[in-house]
Amino acid sequence: MKAGLSVIIFIVIESFFLWMYGLDPNASISVMTALSIIITLLIMILINQLELLRYVRQDRNRARRERIQQMNARAVAGPAEEELQ
């Protein structure tokens, strides 16, 4: 999926630069292609960082829910243990 996304992003950026080339025929196509590749890589790095951030948040939320469940289990188990004694 990420490979397809990167290809789409590259095509969009390259199309933009080729359109710009039509406006300025003195520009170098190889430079525009290099810029397209660099911008595509930067966008993909940004997407990966956002996904990592999402996973970290999910992990924090999962850990928080587990702590709350443990505290609730202790709170429920506490009075029951006292009744047995």
Coordinates of C-alpha atoms in Angstrom, one line a residue:
M1 CA 0.0 0.0 0.0
K2 CA 2.8 2.4 0.9
A3 CA 4.6 1.7 -2.4
G4 CA 1.4 2.5 -4.4
L5 CA 0.9 5.7 -2.3
S6 CA 4.5 6.8 -3.0
V7 CA 4.1 6.2 -6.7
I8 CA 0.9 8.3 -6.7
I9 CA 2.6 11.1 -4.8
F10 CA 5.6 10.9 -7.1
I11 CA 3.4 11.1 -10.2
V12 CA 1.4 14.1 -8.8
I13 CA 4.6 16.0 -7.9
E14 CA 6.3 15.1 -11.2
S15 CA 3.2 16.2 -13.1
F16 CA 3.3 19.5 -11.3
F17 CA 7.0 20.0 -12.1
L18 CA 6.4 19.0 -15.8
W19 CA 3.6 21.6 -15.9
M20 CA 6.0 24.1 -14.4
Y21 CA 8.6 23.1 -17.1
G22 CA 6.0 24.0 -19.7
L23 CA 5.9 27.5 -18.2
D24 CA 9.7 27.8 -18.0
P25 CA 11.4 25.8 -20.9
N26 CA 14.9 26.7 -19.5
A27 CA 14.4 24.5 -16.5
S28 CA 16.2 21.2 -16.3
I29 CA 13.9 18.1 -16.3
S30 CA 16.5 16.1 -14.4
V31 CA 16.5 18.6 -11.6
M32 CA 12.7 18.5 -11.5
T33 CA 12.8 14.7 -11.3
A34 CA 15.3 14.8 -8.5
L35 CA 13.2 17.3 -6.7
S36 CA 10.2 15.1 -7.2
I37 CA 12.0 12.1 -5.7
I38 CA 13.3 14.1 -2.7
I39 CA 9.8 15.6 -2.0
T40 CA 8.2 12.1 -2.4
L41 CA 10.7 10.6 0.1
L42 CA 10.1 13.4 2.6
I43 CA 6.4 13.0 2.4
M44 CA 6.7 9.2 2.9
I45 CA 9.0 9.8 5.9
L46 CA 6.4 12.1 7.3
I47 CA 3.6 9.5 6.8
N48 CA 5.8 6.9 8.5
Q49 CA 6.4 9.2 11.5
L50 CA 2.7 9.9 11.8
E51 CA 1.9 6.2 11.8
L52 CA 4.6 5.6 14.5
L53 CA 3.0 8.4 16.6
R54 CA -0.4 6.7 16.2
Y55 CA 1.0 3.3 17.3
V56 CA 2.7 5.0 20.4
R57 CA -0.6 6.6 21.4
Q58 CA -2.5 3.3 21.0
D59 CA 0.1 1.6 23.1
R60 CA -0.1 4.3 25.8
N61 CA -3.9 4.0 25.8
R62 CA -3.8 0.2 26.0
A63 CA -1.3 0.4 28.9
R64 CA -3.6 3.0 30.7
R65 CA -6.6 0.7 30.2
E66 CA -4.7 -2.2 31.6
R67 CA -3.6 -0.2 34.7
I68 CA -7.2 0.9 35.3
Q69 CA -8.5 -2.7 35.0
Q70 CA -5.8 -3.9 37.5
M71 CA -6.7 -1.1 39.9
N72 CA -10.4 -1.9 39.6
A73 CA -9.7 -5.6 40.1
R74 CA -7.7 -4.8 43.3
A75 CA -10.5 -2.5 44.5
V76 CA -13.1 -5.3 44.0
A77 CA -10.8 -8.0 45.4
G78 CA -9.9 -5.9 48.5
P79 CA -13.3 -5.9 50.3
A80 CA -13.9 -9.5 49.3
E81 CA -10.7 -10.6 51.0
E82 CA -11.6 -8.7 54.2
E83 CA -15.0 -10.5 54.3
L84 CA -13.3 -13.9 54.2
Q85 CA -11.2 -13.1 57.2

